[in-house]
């Protein structure tokens, strides 16, 4: 009943894993409908997040603020 309500509220719900397959040691091909999206959009968003994080870290390290170098390095490490 909960799964049907979730499907109605959020569209078709996909399970990206199959516990029987995982418990069996992931031998062979994964079951249909359980693989992660292998599309241009998936990779593009992943790389965009990486580029934004690196740009923020570099901007923080190169900023001309009077913050101590330790704080700049610590903040850039966060990204």
mmCIF file of N, CA and C in Angstrom:
data_model
loop_
_atom_site.group_PDB
_atom_site.id
_atom_site.type_symbol
_atom_site.label_atom_id
_atom_site.label_comp_id
_atom_site.label_asym_id
_atom_site.label_seq_id
_atom_site.Cartn_x
_atom_site.Cartn_y
_atom_site.Cartn_z
ATOM 1 N N UNK A 1 0.822 -1.184 0.000
ATOM 2 C CA UNK A 1 0.000 0.000 0.000
ATOM 3 C C UNK A 1 0.872 1.257 0.000
ATOM 4 N N UNK A 2 1.941 1.239 0.795
ATOM 5 C CA UNK A 2 2.826 2.408 0.864
ATOM 6 C C UNK A 2 3.539 2.600 -0.466
ATOM 7 N N UNK A 3 3.967 1.493 -1.075
ATOM 8 C CA UNK A 3 4.655 1.588 -2.359
ATOM 9 C C UNK A 3 3.721 2.167 -3.423
ATOM 10 N N UNK A 4 2.457 1.761 -3.397
ATOM 11 C CA UNK A 4 1.492 2.290 -4.361
ATOM 12 C C UNK A 4 1.264 3.776 -4.139
ATOM 13 N N UNK A 5 1.216 4.204 -2.864
ATOM 14 C CA UNK A 5 1.037 5.623 -2.566
ATOM 15 C C UNK A 5 2.254 6.419 -3.025
ATOM 16 N N UNK A 6 3.449 5.880 -2.810
ATOM 17 C CA UNK A 6 4.663 6.568 -3.241
ATOM 18 C C UNK A 6 4.713 6.664 -4.761
ATOM 19 N N UNK A 7 4.294 5.593 -5.441
ATOM 20 C CA UNK A 7 4.286 5.614 -6.902
ATOM 21 C C UNK A 7 3.306 6.657 -7.415
ATOM 22 N N UNK A 8 2.184 6.799 -6.744
ATOM 23 C CA UNK A 8 1.196 7.787 -7.156
ATOM 24 C C UNK A 8 1.693 9.207 -6.885
ATOM 25 N N UNK A 9 2.399 9.393 -5.778
ATOM 26 C CA UNK A 9 2.853 10.730 -5.394
ATOM 27 C C UNK A 9 4.094 11.167 -6.166
ATOM 28 N N UNK A 10 5.007 10.258 -6.404
ATOM 29 C CA UNK A 10 6.303 10.624 -6.979
ATOM 30 C C UNK A 10 6.532 10.030 -8.361
ATOM 31 N N UNK A 11 5.550 9.445 -8.950
ATOM 32 C CA UNK A 11 5.752 8.784 -10.233
ATOM 33 C C UNK A 11 6.219 7.356 -9.988
ATOM 34 N N UNK A 12 6.659 6.706 -11.017
ATOM 35 C CA UNK A 12 7.082 5.310 -10.903
ATOM 36 C C UNK A 12 8.342 5.215 -10.046
ATOM 37 N N UNK A 13 8.268 4.450 -8.983
ATOM 38 C CA UNK A 13 9.402 4.291 -8.068
ATOM 39 C C UNK A 13 10.270 3.150 -8.563
ATOM 40 N N UNK A 14 11.566 3.415 -8.717
ATOM 41 C CA UNK A 14 12.495 2.371 -9.139
ATOM 42 C C UNK A 14 13.368 1.977 -7.970
ATOM 43 N N UNK A 15 13.590 0.702 -7.812
ATOM 44 C CA UNK A 15 14.541 0.220 -6.824
ATOM 45 C C UNK A 15 15.832 -0.060 -7.582
ATOM 46 N N UNK A 16 16.915 0.579 -7.181
ATOM 47 C CA UNK A 16 18.177 0.454 -7.908
ATOM 48 C C UNK A 16 19.029 -0.694 -7.407
ATOM 49 N N UNK A 17 18.472 -1.557 -6.557
ATOM 50 C CA UNK A 17 19.203 -2.731 -6.100
ATOM 51 C C UNK A 17 18.220 -3.865 -5.858
ATOM 52 N N UNK A 18 18.722 -5.067 -5.834
ATOM 53 C CA UNK A 18 17.927 -6.261 -5.576
ATOM 54 C C UNK A 18 18.658 -7.040 -4.488
ATOM 55 N N UNK A 19 18.064 -7.125 -3.298
ATOM 56 C CA UNK A 19 18.759 -7.733 -2.154
ATOM 57 C C UNK A 19 19.138 -9.180 -2.418
ATOM 58 N N UNK A 20 18.337 -9.932 -3.143
ATOM 59 C CA UNK A 20 18.692 -11.321 -3.449
ATOM 60 C C UNK A 20 19.963 -11.355 -4.297
ATOM 61 N N UNK A 21 20.084 -10.421 -5.225
ATOM 62 C CA UNK A 21 21.270 -10.333 -6.078
ATOM 63 C C UNK A 21 22.490 -9.930 -5.254
ATOM 64 N N UNK A 22 22.322 -8.965 -4.349
ATOM 65 C CA UNK A 22 23.426 -8.503 -3.506
ATOM 66 C C UNK A 22 23.866 -9.607 -2.547
ATOM 67 N N UNK A 23 22.912 -10.259 -1.895
ATOM 68 C CA UNK A 23 23.251 -11.331 -0.949
ATOM 69 C C UNK A 23 23.895 -12.518 -1.643
ATOM 70 N N UNK A 24 23.616 -12.691 -2.937
ATOM 71 C CA UNK A 24 24.220 -13.783 -3.703
ATOM 72 C C UNK A 24 25.606 -13.452 -4.209
ATOM 73 N N UNK A 25 26.140 -12.297 -3.843
ATOM 74 C CA UNK A 25 27.501 -11.933 -4.226
ATOM 75 C C UNK A 25 27.595 -11.187 -5.539
ATOM 76 N N UNK A 26 26.486 -10.710 -6.071
ATOM 77 C CA UNK A 26 26.476 -9.924 -7.309
ATOM 78 C C UNK A 26 27.110 -10.676 -8.472
ATOM 79 N N UNK A 27 26.781 -11.936 -8.595
ATOM 80 C CA UNK A 27 27.326 -12.768 -9.667
ATOM 81 C C UNK A 27 26.467 -12.609 -10.910
ATOM 82 N N UNK A 28 27.109 -12.403 -12.048
ATOM 83 C CA UNK A 28 26.393 -12.277 -13.306
ATOM 84 C C UNK A 28 25.876 -10.878 -13.546
ATOM 85 N N UNK A 29 24.991 -10.777 -14.527
ATOM 86 C CA UNK A 29 24.405 -9.491 -14.894
ATOM 87 C C UNK A 29 23.395 -9.053 -13.840
ATOM 88 N N UNK A 30 23.325 -7.765 -13.532
ATOM 89 C CA UNK A 30 22.323 -7.294 -12.571
ATOM 90 C C UNK A 30 20.914 -7.475 -13.137
ATOM 91 N N UNK A 31 19.930 -7.648 -12.258
ATOM 92 C CA UNK A 31 18.549 -7.792 -12.720
ATOM 93 C C UNK A 31 18.084 -6.542 -13.476
ATOM 94 N N UNK A 32 17.157 -6.740 -14.379
ATOM 95 C CA UNK A 32 16.635 -5.624 -15.182
ATOM 96 C C UNK A 32 15.992 -4.573 -14.292
ATOM 97 N N UNK A 33 16.239 -3.310 -14.614
ATOM 98 C CA UNK A 33 15.635 -2.212 -13.875
ATOM 99 C C UNK A 33 16.337 -1.858 -12.583
ATOM 100 N N UNK A 34 17.477 -2.470 -12.301
ATOM 101 C CA UNK A 34 18.167 -2.196 -11.040
ATOM 102 C C UNK A 34 19.497 -1.492 -11.234
ATOM 103 N N UNK A 35 19.856 -1.169 -12.448
ATOM 104 C CA UNK A 35 21.143 -0.524 -12.671
ATOM 105 C C UNK A 35 21.002 0.986 -12.572
ATOM 106 N N UNK A 36 22.096 1.648 -12.246
ATOM 107 C CA UNK A 36 22.125 3.106 -12.161
ATOM 108 C C UNK A 36 22.092 3.675 -13.575
ATOM 109 N N UNK A 37 21.490 4.823 -13.727
ATOM 110 C CA UNK A 37 21.423 5.457 -15.042
ATOM 111 C C UNK A 37 22.821 5.676 -15.582
ATOM 112 N N UNK A 38 23.061 5.201 -16.779
ATOM 113 C CA UNK A 38 24.350 5.370 -17.445
ATOM 114 C C UNK A 38 24.119 6.282 -18.645
ATOM 115 N N UNK A 39 23.811 7.549 -18.348
ATOM 116 C CA UNK A 39 23.458 8.490 -19.404
ATOM 117 C C UNK A 39 24.367 9.709 -19.354
ATOM 118 N N UNK A 40 24.303 10.507 -20.405
ATOM 119 C CA UNK A 40 25.078 11.735 -20.467
ATOM 120 C C UNK A 40 24.720 12.659 -19.305
ATOM 121 N N UNK A 41 23.445 12.755 -18.971
ATOM 122 C CA UNK A 41 23.000 13.634 -17.894
ATOM 123 C C UNK A 41 23.590 13.266 -16.554
ATOM 124 N N UNK A 42 23.708 11.971 -16.289
ATOM 125 C CA UNK A 42 24.277 11.517 -15.020
ATOM 126 C C UNK A 42 25.737 11.947 -14.912
ATOM 127 N N UNK A 43 26.505 11.677 -15.957
ATOM 128 C CA UNK A 43 27.922 12.029 -15.924
ATOM 129 C C UNK A 43 28.126 13.543 -15.962
ATOM 130 N N UNK A 44 27.313 14.250 -16.735
ATOM 131 C CA UNK A 44 27.455 15.702 -16.831
ATOM 132 C C UNK A 44 27.216 16.365 -15.483
ATOM 133 N N UNK A 45 26.193 15.917 -14.758
ATOM 134 C CA UNK A 45 25.929 16.525 -13.454
ATOM 135 C C UNK A 45 27.032 16.188 -12.457
ATOM 136 N N UNK A 46 27.570 14.969 -12.521
ATOM 137 C CA UNK A 46 28.661 14.601 -11.615
ATOM 138 C C UNK A 46 29.890 15.474 -11.857
ATOM 139 N N UNK A 47 30.250 15.650 -13.124
ATOM 140 C CA UNK A 47 31.426 16.465 -13.429
ATOM 141 C C UNK A 47 31.177 17.940 -13.136
ATOM 142 N N UNK A 48 29.962 18.407 -13.328
ATOM 143 C CA UNK A 48 29.643 19.798 -13.011
ATOM 144 C C UNK A 48 29.790 20.056 -11.510
ATOM 145 N N UNK A 49 29.330 19.142 -10.695
ATOM 146 C CA UNK A 49 29.491 19.272 -9.245
ATOM 147 C C UNK A 49 30.974 19.306 -8.884
ATOM 148 N N UNK A 50 31.771 18.471 -9.521
ATOM 149 C CA UNK A 50 33.218 18.444 -9.268
ATOM 150 C C UNK A 50 33.858 19.775 -9.661
ATOM 151 N N UNK A 51 33.513 20.300 -10.826
ATOM 152 C CA UNK A 51 34.103 21.553 -11.299
ATOM 153 C C UNK A 51 33.714 22.712 -10.381
ATOM 154 N N UNK A 52 32.470 22.773 -9.960
ATOM 155 C CA UNK A 52 32.029 23.840 -9.064
ATOM 156 C C UNK A 52 32.767 23.764 -7.733
ATOM 157 N N UNK A 53 32.924 22.561 -7.195
ATOM 158 C CA UNK A 53 33.653 22.398 -5.936
ATOM 159 C C UNK A 53 35.106 22.808 -6.056
ATOM 160 N N UNK A 54 35.767 22.394 -7.137
ATOM 161 C CA UNK A 54 37.170 22.773 -7.336
ATOM 162 C C UNK A 54 37.311 24.282 -7.542
ATOM 163 N N UNK A 55 36.394 24.877 -8.298
ATOM 164 C CA UNK A 55 36.454 26.325 -8.519
ATOM 165 C C UNK A 55 36.272 27.077 -7.202
ATOM 166 N N UNK A 56 35.356 26.609 -6.354
ATOM 167 C CA UNK A 56 35.150 27.265 -5.058
ATOM 168 C C UNK A 56 36.386 27.124 -4.178
ATOM 169 N N UNK A 57 37.006 25.957 -4.184
ATOM 170 C CA UNK A 57 38.212 25.756 -3.376
ATOM 171 C C UNK A 57 39.358 26.641 -3.863
ATOM 172 N N UNK A 58 39.543 26.721 -5.170
ATOM 173 C CA UNK A 58 40.617 27.555 -5.724
ATOM 174 C C UNK A 58 40.341 29.031 -5.441
ATOM 175 N N UNK A 59 39.086 29.450 -5.598
ATOM 176 C CA UNK A 59 38.740 30.849 -5.316
ATOM 177 C C UNK A 59 38.992 31.178 -3.851
ATOM 178 N N UNK A 60 38.704 30.261 -2.974
ATOM 179 C CA UNK A 60 38.934 30.488 -1.550
ATOM 180 C C UNK A 60 40.431 30.593 -1.252
ATOM 181 N N UNK A 61 41.215 29.719 -1.844
ATOM 182 C CA UNK A 61 42.662 29.761 -1.604
ATOM 183 C C UNK A 61 43.311 31.022 -2.178
ATOM 184 N N UNK A 62 42.805 31.500 -3.290
ATOM 185 C CA UNK A 62 43.411 32.660 -3.946
ATOM 186 C C UNK A 62 42.799 33.990 -3.513
ATOM 187 N N UNK A 63 41.821 33.946 -2.631
ATOM 188 C CA UNK A 63 41.173 35.192 -2.221
ATOM 189 C C UNK A 63 42.149 36.084 -1.469
ATOM 190 N N UNK A 64 41.898 37.371 -1.517
ATOM 191 C CA UNK A 64 42.784 38.348 -0.909
ATOM 192 C C UNK A 64 42.313 38.766 0.489
ATOM 193 N N UNK A 65 41.534 37.937 1.128
ATOM 194 C CA UNK A 65 41.055 38.273 2.475
ATOM 195 C C UNK A 65 42.202 38.154 3.467
ATOM 196 N N UNK A 66 42.001 38.698 4.648
ATOM 197 C CA UNK A 66 43.043 38.681 5.663
ATOM 198 C C UNK A 66 42.941 37.471 6.585
ATOM 199 N N UNK A 67 42.196 36.468 6.144
ATOM 200 C CA UNK A 67 42.071 35.251 6.954
ATOM 201 C C UNK A 67 43.415 34.542 7.019
ATOM 202 N N UNK A 68 43.651 33.883 8.115
ATOM 203 C CA UNK A 68 44.900 33.141 8.283
ATOM 204 C C UNK A 68 44.977 32.027 7.235
ATOM 205 N N UNK A 69 46.181 31.729 6.763
ATOM 206 C CA UNK A 69 46.338 30.673 5.752
ATOM 207 C C UNK A 69 45.736 29.331 6.198
ATOM 208 N N UNK A 70 45.812 29.039 7.489
ATOM 209 C CA UNK A 70 45.247 27.789 7.978
ATOM 210 C C UNK A 70 43.754 27.712 7.686
ATOM 211 N N UNK A 71 43.046 28.809 7.913
ATOM 212 C CA UNK A 71 41.610 28.820 7.698
ATOM 213 C C UNK A 71 41.264 28.688 6.215
ATOM 214 N N UNK A 72 42.059 29.299 5.371
ATOM 215 C CA UNK A 72 41.846 29.173 3.928
ATOM 216 C C UNK A 72 42.035 27.731 3.485
ATOM 217 N N UNK A 73 43.102 27.107 3.938
ATOM 218 C CA UNK A 73 43.371 25.716 3.556
ATOM 219 C C UNK A 73 42.310 24.783 4.127
ATOM 220 N N UNK A 74 41.894 25.035 5.336
ATOM 221 C CA UNK A 74 40.865 24.212 5.962
ATOM 222 C C UNK A 74 39.541 24.358 5.201
ATOM 223 N N UNK A 75 39.193 25.582 4.842
ATOM 224 C CA UNK A 75 37.962 25.818 4.087
ATOM 225 C C UNK A 75 38.018 25.206 2.705
ATOM 226 N N UNK A 76 39.144 25.319 2.020
ATOM 227 C CA UNK A 76 39.285 24.729 0.672
ATOM 228 C C UNK A 76 39.238 23.212 0.754
ATOM 229 N N UNK A 77 39.733 22.641 1.823
ATOM 230 C CA UNK A 77 39.707 21.189 2.011
ATOM 231 C C UNK A 77 38.273 20.681 2.097
ATOM 232 N N UNK A 78 37.370 21.539 2.589
ATOM 233 C CA UNK A 78 35.960 21.165 2.688
ATOM 234 C C UNK A 78 35.388 20.828 1.315
ATOM 235 N N UNK A 79 35.803 21.549 0.305
ATOM 236 C CA UNK A 79 35.295 21.309 -1.039
ATOM 237 C C UNK A 79 35.954 20.101 -1.641
#
